[in-house]
mmCIF file of C-alpha atoms in Angstrom:
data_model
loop_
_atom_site.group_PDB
_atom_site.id
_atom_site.type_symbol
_atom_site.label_atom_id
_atom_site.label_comp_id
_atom_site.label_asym_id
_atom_site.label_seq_id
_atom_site.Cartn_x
_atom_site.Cartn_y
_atom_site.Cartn_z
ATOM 1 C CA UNK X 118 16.198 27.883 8.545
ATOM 2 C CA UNK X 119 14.051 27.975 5.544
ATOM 3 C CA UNK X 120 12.243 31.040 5.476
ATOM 4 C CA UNK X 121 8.225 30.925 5.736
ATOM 5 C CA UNK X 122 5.715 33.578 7.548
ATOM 6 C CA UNK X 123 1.990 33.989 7.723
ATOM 7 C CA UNK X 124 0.321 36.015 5.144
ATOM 8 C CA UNK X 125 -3.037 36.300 6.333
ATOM 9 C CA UNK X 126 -10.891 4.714 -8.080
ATOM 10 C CA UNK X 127 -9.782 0.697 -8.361
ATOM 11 C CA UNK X 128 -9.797 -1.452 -5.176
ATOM 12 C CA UNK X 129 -6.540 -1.708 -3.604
ATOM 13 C CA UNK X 130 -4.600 -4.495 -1.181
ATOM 14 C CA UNK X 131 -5.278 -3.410 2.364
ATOM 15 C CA UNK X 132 -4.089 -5.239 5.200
ATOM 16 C CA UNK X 133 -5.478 -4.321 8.576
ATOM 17 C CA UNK X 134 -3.452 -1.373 10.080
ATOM 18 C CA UNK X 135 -3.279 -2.650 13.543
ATOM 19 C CA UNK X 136 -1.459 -5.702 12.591
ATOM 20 C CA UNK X 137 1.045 -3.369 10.806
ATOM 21 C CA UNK X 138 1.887 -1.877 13.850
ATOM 22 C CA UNK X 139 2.009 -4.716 15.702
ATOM 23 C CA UNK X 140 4.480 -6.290 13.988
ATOM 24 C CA UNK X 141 6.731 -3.490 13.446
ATOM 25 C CA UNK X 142 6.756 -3.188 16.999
ATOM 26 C CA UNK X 143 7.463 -6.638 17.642
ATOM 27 C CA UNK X 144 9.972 -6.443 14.713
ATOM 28 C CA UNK X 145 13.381 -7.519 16.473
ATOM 29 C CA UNK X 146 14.664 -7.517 19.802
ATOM 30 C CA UNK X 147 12.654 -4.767 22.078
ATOM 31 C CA UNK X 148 12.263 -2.817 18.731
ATOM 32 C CA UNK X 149 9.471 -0.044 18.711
ATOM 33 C CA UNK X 150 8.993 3.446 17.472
ATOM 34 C CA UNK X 151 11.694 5.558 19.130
ATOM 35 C CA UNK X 152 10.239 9.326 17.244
ATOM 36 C CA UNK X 153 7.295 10.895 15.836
ATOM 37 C CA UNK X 154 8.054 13.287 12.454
ATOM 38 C CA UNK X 155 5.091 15.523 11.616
ATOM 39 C CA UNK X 156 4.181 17.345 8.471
ATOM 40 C CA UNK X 157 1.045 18.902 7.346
ATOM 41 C CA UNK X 158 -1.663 21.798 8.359
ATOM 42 C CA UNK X 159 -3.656 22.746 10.946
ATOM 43 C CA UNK X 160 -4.993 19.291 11.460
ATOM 44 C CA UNK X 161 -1.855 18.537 12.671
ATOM 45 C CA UNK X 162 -0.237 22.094 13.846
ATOM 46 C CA UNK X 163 0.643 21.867 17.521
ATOM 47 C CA UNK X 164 1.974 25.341 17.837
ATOM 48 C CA UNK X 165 3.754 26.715 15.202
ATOM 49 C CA UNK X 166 1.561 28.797 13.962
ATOM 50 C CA UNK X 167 2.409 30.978 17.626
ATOM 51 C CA UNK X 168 5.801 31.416 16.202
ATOM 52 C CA UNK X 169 4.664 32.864 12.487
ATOM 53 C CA UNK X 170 1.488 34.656 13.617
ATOM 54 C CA UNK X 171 1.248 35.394 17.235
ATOM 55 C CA UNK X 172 -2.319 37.325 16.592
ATOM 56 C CA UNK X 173 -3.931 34.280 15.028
ATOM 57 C CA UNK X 174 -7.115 33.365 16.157
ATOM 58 C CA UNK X 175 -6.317 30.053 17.673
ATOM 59 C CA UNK X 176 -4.473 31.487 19.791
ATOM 60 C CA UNK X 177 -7.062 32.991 21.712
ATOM 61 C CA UNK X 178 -9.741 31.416 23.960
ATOM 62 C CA UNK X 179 -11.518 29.384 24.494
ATOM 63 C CA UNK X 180 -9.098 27.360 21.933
ATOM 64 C CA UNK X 181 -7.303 25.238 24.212
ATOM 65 C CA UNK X 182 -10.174 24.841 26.868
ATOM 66 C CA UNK X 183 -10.628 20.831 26.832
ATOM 67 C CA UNK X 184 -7.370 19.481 28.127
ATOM 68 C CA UNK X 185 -4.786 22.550 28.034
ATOM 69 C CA UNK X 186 -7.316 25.247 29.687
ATOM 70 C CA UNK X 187 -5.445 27.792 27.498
ATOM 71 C CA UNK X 188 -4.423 28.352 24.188
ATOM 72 C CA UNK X 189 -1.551 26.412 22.630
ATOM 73 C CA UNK X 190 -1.533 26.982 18.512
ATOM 74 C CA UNK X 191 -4.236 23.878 17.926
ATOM 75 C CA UNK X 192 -7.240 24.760 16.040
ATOM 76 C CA UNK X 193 -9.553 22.571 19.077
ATOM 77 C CA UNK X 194 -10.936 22.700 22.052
ATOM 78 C CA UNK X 195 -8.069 20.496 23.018
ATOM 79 C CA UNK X 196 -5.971 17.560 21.747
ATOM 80 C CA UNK X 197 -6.043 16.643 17.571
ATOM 81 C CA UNK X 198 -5.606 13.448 15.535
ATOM 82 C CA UNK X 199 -1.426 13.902 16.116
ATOM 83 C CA UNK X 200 -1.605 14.139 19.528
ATOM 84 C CA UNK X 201 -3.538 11.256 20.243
ATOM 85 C CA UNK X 202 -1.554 8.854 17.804
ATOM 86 C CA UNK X 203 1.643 9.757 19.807
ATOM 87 C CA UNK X 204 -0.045 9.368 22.807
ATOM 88 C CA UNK X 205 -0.860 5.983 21.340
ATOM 89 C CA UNK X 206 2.805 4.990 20.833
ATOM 90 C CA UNK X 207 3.679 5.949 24.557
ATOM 91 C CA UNK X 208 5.223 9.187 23.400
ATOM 92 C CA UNK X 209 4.793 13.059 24.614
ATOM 93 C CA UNK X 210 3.124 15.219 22.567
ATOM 94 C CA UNK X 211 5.345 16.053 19.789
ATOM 95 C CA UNK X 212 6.538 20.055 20.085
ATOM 96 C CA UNK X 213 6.251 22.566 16.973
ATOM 97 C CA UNK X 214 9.877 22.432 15.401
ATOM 98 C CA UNK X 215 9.772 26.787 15.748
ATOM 99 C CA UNK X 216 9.627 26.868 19.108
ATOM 100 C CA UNK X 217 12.080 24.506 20.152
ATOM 101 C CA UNK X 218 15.065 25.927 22.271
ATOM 102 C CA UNK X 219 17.496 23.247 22.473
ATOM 103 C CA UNK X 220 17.648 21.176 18.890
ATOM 104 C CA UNK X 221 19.601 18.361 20.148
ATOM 105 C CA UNK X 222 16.711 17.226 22.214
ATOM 106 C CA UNK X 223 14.648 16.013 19.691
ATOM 107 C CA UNK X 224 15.162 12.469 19.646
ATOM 108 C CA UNK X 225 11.781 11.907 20.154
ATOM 109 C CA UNK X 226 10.274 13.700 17.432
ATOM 110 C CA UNK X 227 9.819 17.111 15.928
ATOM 111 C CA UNK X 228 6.120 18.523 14.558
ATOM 112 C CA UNK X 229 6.511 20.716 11.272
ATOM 113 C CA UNK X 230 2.945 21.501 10.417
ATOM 114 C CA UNK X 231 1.416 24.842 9.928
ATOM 115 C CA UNK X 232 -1.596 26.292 9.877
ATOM 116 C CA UNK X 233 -2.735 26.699 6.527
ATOM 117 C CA UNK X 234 0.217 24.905 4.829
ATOM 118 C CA UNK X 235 -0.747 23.780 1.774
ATOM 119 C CA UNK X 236 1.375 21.018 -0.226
ATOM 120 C CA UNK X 237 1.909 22.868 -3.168
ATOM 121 C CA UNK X 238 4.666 25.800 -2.733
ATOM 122 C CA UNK X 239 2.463 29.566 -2.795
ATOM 123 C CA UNK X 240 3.934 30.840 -6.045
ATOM 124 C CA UNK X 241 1.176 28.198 -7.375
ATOM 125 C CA UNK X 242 -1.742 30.228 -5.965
ATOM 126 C CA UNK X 243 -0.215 33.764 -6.477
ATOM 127 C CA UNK X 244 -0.014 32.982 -9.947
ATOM 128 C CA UNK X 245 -3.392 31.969 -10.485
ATOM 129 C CA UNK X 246 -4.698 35.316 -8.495
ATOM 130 C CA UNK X 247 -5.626 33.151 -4.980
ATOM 131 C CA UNK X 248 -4.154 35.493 -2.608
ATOM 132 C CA UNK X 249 -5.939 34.425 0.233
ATOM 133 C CA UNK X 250 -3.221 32.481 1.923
ATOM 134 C CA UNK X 251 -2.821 32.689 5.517
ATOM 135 C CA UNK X 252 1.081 31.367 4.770
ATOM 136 C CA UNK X 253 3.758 30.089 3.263
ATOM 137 C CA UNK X 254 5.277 27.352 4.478
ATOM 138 C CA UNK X 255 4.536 24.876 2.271
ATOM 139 C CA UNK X 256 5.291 20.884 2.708
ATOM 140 C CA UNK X 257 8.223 21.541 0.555
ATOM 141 C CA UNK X 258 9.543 24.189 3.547
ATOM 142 C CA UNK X 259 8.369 22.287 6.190
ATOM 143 C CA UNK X 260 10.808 19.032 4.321
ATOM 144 C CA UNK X 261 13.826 21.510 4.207
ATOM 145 C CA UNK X 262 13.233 22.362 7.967
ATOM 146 C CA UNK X 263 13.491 18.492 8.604
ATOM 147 C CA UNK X 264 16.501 18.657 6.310
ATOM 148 C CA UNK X 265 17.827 21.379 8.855
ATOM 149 C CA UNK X 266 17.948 19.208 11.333
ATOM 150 C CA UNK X 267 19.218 16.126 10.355
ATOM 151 C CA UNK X 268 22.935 16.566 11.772
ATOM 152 C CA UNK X 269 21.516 16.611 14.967
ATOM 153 C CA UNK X 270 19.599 13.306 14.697
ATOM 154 C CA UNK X 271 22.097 11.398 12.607
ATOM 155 C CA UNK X 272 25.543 12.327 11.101
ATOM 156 C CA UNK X 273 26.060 9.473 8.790
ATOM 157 C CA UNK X 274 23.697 7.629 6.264
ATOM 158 C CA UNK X 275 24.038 4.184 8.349
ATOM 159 C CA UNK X 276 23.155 6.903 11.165
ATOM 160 C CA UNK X 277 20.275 7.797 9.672
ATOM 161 C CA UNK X 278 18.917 5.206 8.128
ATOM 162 C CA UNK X 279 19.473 3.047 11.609
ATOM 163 C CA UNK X 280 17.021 5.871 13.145
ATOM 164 C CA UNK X 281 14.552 6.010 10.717
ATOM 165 C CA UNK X 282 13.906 2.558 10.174
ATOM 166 C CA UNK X 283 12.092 2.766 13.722
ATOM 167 C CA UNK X 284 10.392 6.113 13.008
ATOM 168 C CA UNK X 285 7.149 6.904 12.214
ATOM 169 C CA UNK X 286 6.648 9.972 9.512
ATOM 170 C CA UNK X 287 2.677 11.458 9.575
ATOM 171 C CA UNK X 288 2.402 12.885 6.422
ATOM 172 C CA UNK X 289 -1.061 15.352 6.835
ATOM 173 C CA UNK X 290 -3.519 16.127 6.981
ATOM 174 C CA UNK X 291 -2.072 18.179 3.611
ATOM 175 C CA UNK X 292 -4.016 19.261 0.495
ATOM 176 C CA UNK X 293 -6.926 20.514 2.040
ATOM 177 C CA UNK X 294 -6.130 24.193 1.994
ATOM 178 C CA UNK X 295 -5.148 23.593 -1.758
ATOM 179 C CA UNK X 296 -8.470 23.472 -2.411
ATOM 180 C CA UNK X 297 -9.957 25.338 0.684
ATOM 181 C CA UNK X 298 -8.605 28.602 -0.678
ATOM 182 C CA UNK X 299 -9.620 28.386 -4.190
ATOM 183 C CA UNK X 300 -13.153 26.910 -2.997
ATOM 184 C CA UNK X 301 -13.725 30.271 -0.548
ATOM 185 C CA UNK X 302 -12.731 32.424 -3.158
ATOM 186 C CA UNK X 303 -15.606 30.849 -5.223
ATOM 187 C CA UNK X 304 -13.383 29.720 -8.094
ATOM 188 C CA UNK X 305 -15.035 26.619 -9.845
ATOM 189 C CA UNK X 306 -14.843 23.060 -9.589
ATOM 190 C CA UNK X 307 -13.614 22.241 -12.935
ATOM 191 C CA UNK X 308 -10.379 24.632 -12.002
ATOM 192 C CA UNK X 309 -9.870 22.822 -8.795
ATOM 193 C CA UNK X 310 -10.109 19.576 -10.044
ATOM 194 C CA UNK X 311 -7.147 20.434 -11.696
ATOM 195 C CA UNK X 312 -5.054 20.914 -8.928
ATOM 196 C CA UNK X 313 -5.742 17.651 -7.323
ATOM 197 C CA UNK X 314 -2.569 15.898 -9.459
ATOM 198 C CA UNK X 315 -0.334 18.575 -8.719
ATOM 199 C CA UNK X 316 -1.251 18.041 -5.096
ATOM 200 C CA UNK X 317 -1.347 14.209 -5.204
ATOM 201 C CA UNK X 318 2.603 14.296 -6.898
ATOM 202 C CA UNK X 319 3.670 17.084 -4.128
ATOM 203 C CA UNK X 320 3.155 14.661 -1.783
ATOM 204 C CA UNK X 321 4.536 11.848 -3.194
ATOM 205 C CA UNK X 322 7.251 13.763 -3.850
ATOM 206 C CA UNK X 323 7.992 14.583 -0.630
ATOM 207 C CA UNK X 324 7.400 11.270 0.909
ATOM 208 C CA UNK X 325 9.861 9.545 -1.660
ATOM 209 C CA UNK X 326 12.249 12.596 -0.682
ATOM 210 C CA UNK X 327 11.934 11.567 3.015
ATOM 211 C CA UNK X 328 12.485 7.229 2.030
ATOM 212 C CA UNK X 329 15.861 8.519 0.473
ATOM 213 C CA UNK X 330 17.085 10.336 3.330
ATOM 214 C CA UNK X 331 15.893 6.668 5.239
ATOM 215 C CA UNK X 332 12.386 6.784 6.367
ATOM 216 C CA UNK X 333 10.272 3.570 6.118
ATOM 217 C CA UNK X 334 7.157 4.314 8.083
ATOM 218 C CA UNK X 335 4.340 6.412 6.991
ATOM 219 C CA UNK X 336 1.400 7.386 8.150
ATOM 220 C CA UNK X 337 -0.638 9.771 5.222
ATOM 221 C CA UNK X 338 -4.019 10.791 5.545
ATOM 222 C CA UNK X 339 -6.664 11.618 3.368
ATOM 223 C CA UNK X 340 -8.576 14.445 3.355
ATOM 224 C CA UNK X 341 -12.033 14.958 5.583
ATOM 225 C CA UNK X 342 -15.432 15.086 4.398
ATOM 226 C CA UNK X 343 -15.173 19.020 3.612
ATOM 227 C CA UNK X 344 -19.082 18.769 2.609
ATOM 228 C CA UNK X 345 -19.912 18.566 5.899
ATOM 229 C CA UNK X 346 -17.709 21.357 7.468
ATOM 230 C CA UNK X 347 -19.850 24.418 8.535
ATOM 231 C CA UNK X 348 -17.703 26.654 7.030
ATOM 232 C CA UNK X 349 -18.463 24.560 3.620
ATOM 233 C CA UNK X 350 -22.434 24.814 4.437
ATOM 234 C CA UNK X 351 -21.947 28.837 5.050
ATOM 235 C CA UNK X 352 -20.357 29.557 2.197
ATOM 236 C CA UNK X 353 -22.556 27.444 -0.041
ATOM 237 C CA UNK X 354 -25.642 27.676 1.412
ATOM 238 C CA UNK X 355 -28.577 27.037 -1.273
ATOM 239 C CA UNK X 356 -31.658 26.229 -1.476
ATOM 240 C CA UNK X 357 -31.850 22.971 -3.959
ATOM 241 C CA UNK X 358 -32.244 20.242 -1.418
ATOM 242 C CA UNK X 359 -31.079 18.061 -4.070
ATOM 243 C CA UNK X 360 -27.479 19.314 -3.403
ATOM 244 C CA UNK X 361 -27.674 17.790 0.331
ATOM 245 C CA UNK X 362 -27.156 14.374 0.943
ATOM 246 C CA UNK X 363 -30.532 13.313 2.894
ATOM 247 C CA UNK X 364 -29.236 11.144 5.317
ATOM 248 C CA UNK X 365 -26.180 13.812 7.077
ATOM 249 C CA UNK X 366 -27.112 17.311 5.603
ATOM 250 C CA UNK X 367 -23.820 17.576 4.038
ATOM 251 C CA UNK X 368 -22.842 18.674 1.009
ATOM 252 C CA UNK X 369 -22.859 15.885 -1.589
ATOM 253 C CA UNK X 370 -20.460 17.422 -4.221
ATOM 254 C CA UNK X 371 -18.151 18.773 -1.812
ATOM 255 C CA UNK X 372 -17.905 15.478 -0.467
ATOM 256 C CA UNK X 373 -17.383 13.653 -3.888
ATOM 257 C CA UNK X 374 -14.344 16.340 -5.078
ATOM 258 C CA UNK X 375 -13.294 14.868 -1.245
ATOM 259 C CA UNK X 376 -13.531 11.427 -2.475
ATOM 260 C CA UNK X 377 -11.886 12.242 -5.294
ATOM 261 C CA UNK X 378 -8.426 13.394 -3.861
ATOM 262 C CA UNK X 379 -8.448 10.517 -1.442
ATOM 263 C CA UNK X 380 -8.784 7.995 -4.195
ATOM 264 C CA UNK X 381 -5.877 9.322 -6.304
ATOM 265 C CA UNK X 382 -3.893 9.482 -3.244
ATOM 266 C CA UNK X 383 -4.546 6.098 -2.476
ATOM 267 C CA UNK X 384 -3.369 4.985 -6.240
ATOM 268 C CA UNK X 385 -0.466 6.848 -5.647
ATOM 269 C CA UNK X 386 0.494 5.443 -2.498
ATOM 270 C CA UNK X 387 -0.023 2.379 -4.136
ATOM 271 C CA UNK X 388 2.385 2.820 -6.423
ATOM 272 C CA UNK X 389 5.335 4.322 -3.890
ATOM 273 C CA UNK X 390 5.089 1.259 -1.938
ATOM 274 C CA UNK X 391 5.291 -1.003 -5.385
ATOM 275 C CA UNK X 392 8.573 1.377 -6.207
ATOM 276 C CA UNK X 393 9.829 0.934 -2.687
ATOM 277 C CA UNK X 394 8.858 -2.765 -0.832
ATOM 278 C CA UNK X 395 10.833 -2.280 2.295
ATOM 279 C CA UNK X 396 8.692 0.667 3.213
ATOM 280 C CA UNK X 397 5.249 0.584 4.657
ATOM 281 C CA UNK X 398 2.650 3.003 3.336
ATOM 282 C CA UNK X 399 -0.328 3.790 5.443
ATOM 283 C CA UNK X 400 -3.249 4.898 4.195
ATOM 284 C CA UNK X 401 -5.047 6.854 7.283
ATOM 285 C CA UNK X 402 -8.787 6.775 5.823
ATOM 286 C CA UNK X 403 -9.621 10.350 8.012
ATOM 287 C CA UNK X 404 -12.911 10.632 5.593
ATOM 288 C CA UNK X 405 -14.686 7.526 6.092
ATOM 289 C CA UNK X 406 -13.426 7.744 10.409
ATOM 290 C CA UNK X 407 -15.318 11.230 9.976
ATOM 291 C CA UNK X 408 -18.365 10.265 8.102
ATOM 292 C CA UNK X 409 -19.146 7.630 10.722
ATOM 293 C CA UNK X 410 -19.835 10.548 13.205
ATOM 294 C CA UNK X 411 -22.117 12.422 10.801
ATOM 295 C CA UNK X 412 -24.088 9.037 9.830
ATOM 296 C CA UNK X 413 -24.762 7.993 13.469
ATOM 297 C CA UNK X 414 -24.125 11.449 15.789
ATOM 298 C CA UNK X 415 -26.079 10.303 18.632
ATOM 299 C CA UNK X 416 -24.942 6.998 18.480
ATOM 300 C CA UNK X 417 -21.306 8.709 19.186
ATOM 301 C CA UNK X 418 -22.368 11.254 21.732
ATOM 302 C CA UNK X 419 -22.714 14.080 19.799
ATOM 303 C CA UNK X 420 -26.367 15.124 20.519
ATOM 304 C CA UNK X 421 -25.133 19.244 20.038
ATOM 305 C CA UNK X 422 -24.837 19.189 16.359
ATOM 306 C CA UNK X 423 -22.918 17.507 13.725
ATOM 307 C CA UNK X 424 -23.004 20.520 11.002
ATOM 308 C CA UNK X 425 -23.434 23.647 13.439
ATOM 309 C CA UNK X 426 -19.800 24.854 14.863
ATOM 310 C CA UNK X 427 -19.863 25.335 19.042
ATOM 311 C CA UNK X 428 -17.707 27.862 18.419
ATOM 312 C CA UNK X 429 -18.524 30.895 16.023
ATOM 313 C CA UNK X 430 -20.206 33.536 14.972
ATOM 314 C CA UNK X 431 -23.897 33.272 14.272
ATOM 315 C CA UNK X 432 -25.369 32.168 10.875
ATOM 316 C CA UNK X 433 -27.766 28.508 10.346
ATOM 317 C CA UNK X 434 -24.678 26.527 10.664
ATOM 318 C CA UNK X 435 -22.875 28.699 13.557
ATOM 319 C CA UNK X 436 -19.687 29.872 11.540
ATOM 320 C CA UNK X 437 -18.908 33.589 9.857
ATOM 321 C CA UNK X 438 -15.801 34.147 8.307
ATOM 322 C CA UNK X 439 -15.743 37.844 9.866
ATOM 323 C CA UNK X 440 -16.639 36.420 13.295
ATOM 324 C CA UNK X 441 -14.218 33.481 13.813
ATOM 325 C CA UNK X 442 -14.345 31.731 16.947
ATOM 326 C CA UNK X 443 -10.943 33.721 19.085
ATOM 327 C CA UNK X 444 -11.220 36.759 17.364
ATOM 328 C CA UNK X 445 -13.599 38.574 19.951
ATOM 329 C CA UNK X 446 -14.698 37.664 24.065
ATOM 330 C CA UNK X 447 -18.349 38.033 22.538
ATOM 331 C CA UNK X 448 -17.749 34.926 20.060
ATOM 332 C CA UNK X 449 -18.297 32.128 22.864
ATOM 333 C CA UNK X 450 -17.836 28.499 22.722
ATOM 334 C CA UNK X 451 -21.234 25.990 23.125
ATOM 335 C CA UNK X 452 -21.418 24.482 27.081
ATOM 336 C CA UNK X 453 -20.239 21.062 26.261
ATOM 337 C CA UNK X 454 -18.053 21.195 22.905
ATOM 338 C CA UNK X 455 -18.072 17.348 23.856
ATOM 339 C CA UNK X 456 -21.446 17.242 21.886
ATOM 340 C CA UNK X 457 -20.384 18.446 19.225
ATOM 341 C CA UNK X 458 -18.398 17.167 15.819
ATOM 342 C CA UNK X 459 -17.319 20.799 14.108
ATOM 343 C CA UNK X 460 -15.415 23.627 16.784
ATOM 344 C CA UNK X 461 -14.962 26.125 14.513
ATOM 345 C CA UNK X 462 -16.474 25.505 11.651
ATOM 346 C CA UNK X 463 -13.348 24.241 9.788
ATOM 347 C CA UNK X 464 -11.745 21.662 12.567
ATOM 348 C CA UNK X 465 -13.341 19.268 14.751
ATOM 349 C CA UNK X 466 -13.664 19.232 18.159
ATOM 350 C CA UNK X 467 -11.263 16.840 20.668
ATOM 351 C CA UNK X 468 -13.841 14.626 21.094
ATOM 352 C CA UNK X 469 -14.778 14.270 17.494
ATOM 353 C CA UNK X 470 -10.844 13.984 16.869
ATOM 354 C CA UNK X 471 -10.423 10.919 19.093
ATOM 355 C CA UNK X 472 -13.204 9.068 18.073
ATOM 356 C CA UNK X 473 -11.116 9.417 14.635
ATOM 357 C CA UNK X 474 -8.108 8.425 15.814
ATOM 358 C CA UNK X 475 -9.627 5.133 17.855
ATOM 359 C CA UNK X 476 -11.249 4.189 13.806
ATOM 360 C CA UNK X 477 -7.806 4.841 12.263
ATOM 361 C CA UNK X 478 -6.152 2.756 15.121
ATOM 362 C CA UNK X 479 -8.663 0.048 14.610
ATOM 363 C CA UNK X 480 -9.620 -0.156 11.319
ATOM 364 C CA UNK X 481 -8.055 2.153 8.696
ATOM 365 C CA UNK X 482 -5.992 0.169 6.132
ATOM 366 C CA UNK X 483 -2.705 0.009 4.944
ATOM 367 C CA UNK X 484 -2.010 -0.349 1.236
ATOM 368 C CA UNK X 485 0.400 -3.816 0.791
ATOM 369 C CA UNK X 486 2.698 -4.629 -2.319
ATOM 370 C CA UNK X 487 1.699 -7.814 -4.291
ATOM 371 C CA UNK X 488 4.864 -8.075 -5.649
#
């Protein structure tokens, strides 16, 4: 087992994702998506993070409350984005790859995201003097622990290929805590900026990795609206108005270096599915889902807050980094976190999370060769 602990743009061919789906699951006799693969952070984490850090906060109530009533490793109230696309297949919820017992029952899929992975390896931050990692295992660990695994899914290249033909790989959320840790340590823009090609050819690096070994589904999101996260708000807090966009509250700049990754994502995926034609590339547009629900809250049901966390520790937007929600009994949750967009102040809550889903089901894109 790879080895990983905690540490505490130009418009581009879309066709409509639905109709992707459709017709790969129409593709062929009784052909549909037989397994789920999972990469990314704690957007998509569904419980590894109990295996690497068995104190983290997350792990505490009232995390779990919504659907689970306890705990499970998810940064919600209940179910995320990952859980409700497999749901949306007609699959289980797709176990953390560390705390499987028996490996060879796995056909159905295997979830390797972390909390706080980030897609560039953490030699990249510890030489640039961001030690605030909460852990190591990078997307390039979490691709050798799929690696790991692979003689107990298929044993031959036909094998393999014949298996992952009909799989779907969710590639993210990933990238965000590339930036989230600089960003809380204050570093500046211009710096970060620069990371945002490293990050961009991490992932595509990985994803053209995983089309070797035979995959030919993906699902890759882009990164949310981190303007309008409380935790953004707290640690940015100022008092030019003109740094607010008037119509959500968010922050505009945060939102545009959030813009900015998608976009060069999007190029890139562009050009992966140019390089490979048999594959199919999806673009999961997680921003623009997200930025519906802090355009029109009340319109979705969320008549709590869109910027304030239900779950934290004081402060104008609900969220201290010394008082996260789980670390303490005293740090309660809001009375219906169903009102609510932001949990904790850094992820959203279940219901926010499946009104994403529902827009990425519906209406998120999928970038198409013209070749």
């Amino acid at each position: 087992m790879a080895f990983c602990s905690s540490l505490l743009s130009a418009k581009l061919p879309f066709i409509k994702l639905f109709l992707l789906l459709a017709t790969i699951m129409r593709g062929g006799v009784g052909q549909s998506y037989t397994s789920v693969f999972i990469f990314g952070d704690s957007l998509a984490d569904t419980g590894n993070i109990f295996f690497l850090d068995p104190s983290f906060h997350s792990l505490f109530p009232p995390y779990g409350e919504a659907y689970f009533h306890h705990p499970t490793g998810r940064c919600c109230n209940g179910r995320i984005i990952t859980d409700f696309i497999a749901e949306s297949l007609g699959f289980p919820l797709v176990r953390p790859y560390l705390g499987m017992t028996n490996i060879t029952s796995i056909e159905e899929g295997v979830n390797f995201a972390v909390v706080g992975a980030t897609a560039l390896d953490a030699a990249f931050f510890e030489e640039r003097g961001i030690d605030n990692l909460v852990t190591n295992c990078s997307l390039r660990v979490q691709l050798e622990w799929f690696k790991q695994i692979l003689p107990s899914l298929c044993n031959t290249s036909s094998k393999c290929n014949e298996k992952f033909e009909r799989s779907l790989f969710h590639m993210g959320e990933i990238g965000g805590n590339d930036y989230n840790y600089p960003f809380f340590l204050l570093r500046s823009i211009e710096e970060i900026k620069t990371f945002v090609p490293l990050v961009i050819t991490a992932m595509a690096s990985a994803i053209k990795e995983l089309i070797d070994l035979g995959a030919v589904t993906f699902m890759v999101p882009g990164n949310i609206p981190s303007g309008c996260s409380p935790a953004y708000l707290t640690y940015y807090e100022t008092a030019d108005k003109e740094e607010y966009d008037p119509e959500t509250g968010c922050l505009t700049w945060l939102n545009k270096f959030s813009e900015y990754h998608n976009e060069e994502l999007q190029k890139e995926l562009t050009r992966i599915q140019t390089l490979y034609p048999h594959t199919n590339i999806i673009y999961a547009d997680y921003y623009n889902a997200a930025m519906r629900l802090y355009r029109s809250p009340t319109q979705y049901g969320f008549t709590g807050g869109t910027l304030t966390a239900c779950c934290g520790g004081g402060g104008p937007y609900n969220y201290n980094a010394s008082a996260e929600c789980g670390q303490s009994p005293l740090i309660r949750a809001c009375d219906d976190p169903s009102q609510y967009v932001s949990w904790d102040g850094m992820h959203l809550t279940e219901a926010a999370y499946r009104l994403i889903t529902n827009a990425i089901l519906e209406e998120t894109y999928v970038h198409h060769s013209t070749s």
